[in-house]
Amino acid sequence: MKPLQLSAETAIELAKRLNVPLEQLMHMPRHILIQKLVELEQEQANTEPDSSSESES
């Protein structure tokens, strides 16, 4: 399996957000990376609705 084709900046940012070592991220299967990104989005969506609903009022 070849490493993911990500820019250096993107890879560093993803490694920080997913809390995984950069080397592990680069060799992570694509479907696992997508799953982790979806989980991260869901966590952020669960914490943000309170603040966004207040600003709409």
Tab-separated table of C-alpha atoms in Angstrom:
chain	number	residue	atom	x	y	z
A	1	MET	CA	0.000	0.000	0.000
A	2	LYS	CA	1.442	3.373	-0.973
A	3	PRO	CA	1.276	6.382	1.371
A	4	LEU	CA	-1.618	8.811	1.110
A	5	GLN	CA	-1.038	11.671	-1.284
A	6	LEU	CA	-1.514	14.664	1.000
A	7	SER	CA	0.285	17.957	1.183
A	8	ALA	CA	2.633	18.353	4.128
A	9	GLU	CA	0.423	21.019	5.714
A	10	THR	CA	-2.705	18.873	5.369
A	11	ALA	CA	-0.987	15.800	6.781
A	12	ILE	CA	0.319	17.696	9.816
A	13	GLU	CA	-3.086	19.264	10.513
A	14	LEU	CA	-4.900	15.921	10.194
A	15	ALA	CA	-2.390	14.185	12.462
A	16	LYS	CA	-2.959	16.851	15.126
A	17	ARG	CA	-6.753	16.751	14.846
A	18	LEU	CA	-6.957	12.958	14.807
A	19	ASN	CA	-4.330	12.671	17.541
A	20	VAL	CA	-2.252	10.110	15.626
A	21	PRO	CA	1.443	10.134	14.717
A	22	LEU	CA	2.200	11.568	11.276
A	23	GLU	CA	3.795	8.312	10.100
A	24	GLN	CA	0.707	6.347	11.106
A	25	LEU	CA	-1.538	8.812	9.290
A	26	MET	CA	0.459	8.590	6.063
A	27	HIS	CA	0.192	4.795	5.979
A	28	MET	CA	-3.415	4.633	7.163
A	29	PRO	CA	-5.807	2.958	4.711
A	30	ARG	CA	-7.972	5.535	2.958
A	31	HIS	CA	-11.271	4.059	4.207
A	32	ILE	CA	-10.058	4.211	7.829
A	33	LEU	CA	-8.980	7.834	7.392
A	34	ILE	CA	-12.385	8.736	5.953
A	35	GLN	CA	-14.125	6.977	8.852
A	36	LYS	CA	-12.023	8.896	11.391
A	37	LEU	CA	-12.741	12.194	9.614
A	38	VAL	CA	-16.483	11.474	9.719
A	39	GLU	CA	-16.249	10.711	13.441
A	40	LEU	CA	-14.332	13.966	13.994
A	41	GLU	CA	-16.994	15.939	12.090
A	42	GLN	CA	-19.768	14.315	14.123
A	43	GLU	CA	-18.012	15.203	17.387
A	44	GLN	CA	-17.614	18.807	16.262
A	45	ALA	CA	-21.240	18.963	15.107
A	46	ASN	CA	-22.391	17.680	18.514
A	47	THR	CA	-20.510	20.404	20.360
A	48	GLU	CA	-21.316	23.337	18.050
A	49	PRO	CA	-25.144	23.367	17.659
A	50	ASP	CA	-25.626	25.159	20.981
A	51	SER	CA	-23.556	28.170	19.929
A	52	SER	CA	-24.927	28.300	16.373
A	53	SER	CA	-28.579	28.194	17.500
A	54	GLU	CA	-27.972	31.123	19.852
A	55	SER	CA	-26.488	33.281	17.095
A	56	GLU	CA	-29.491	32.649	14.819
A	57	SER	CA	-31.967	34.084	17.361
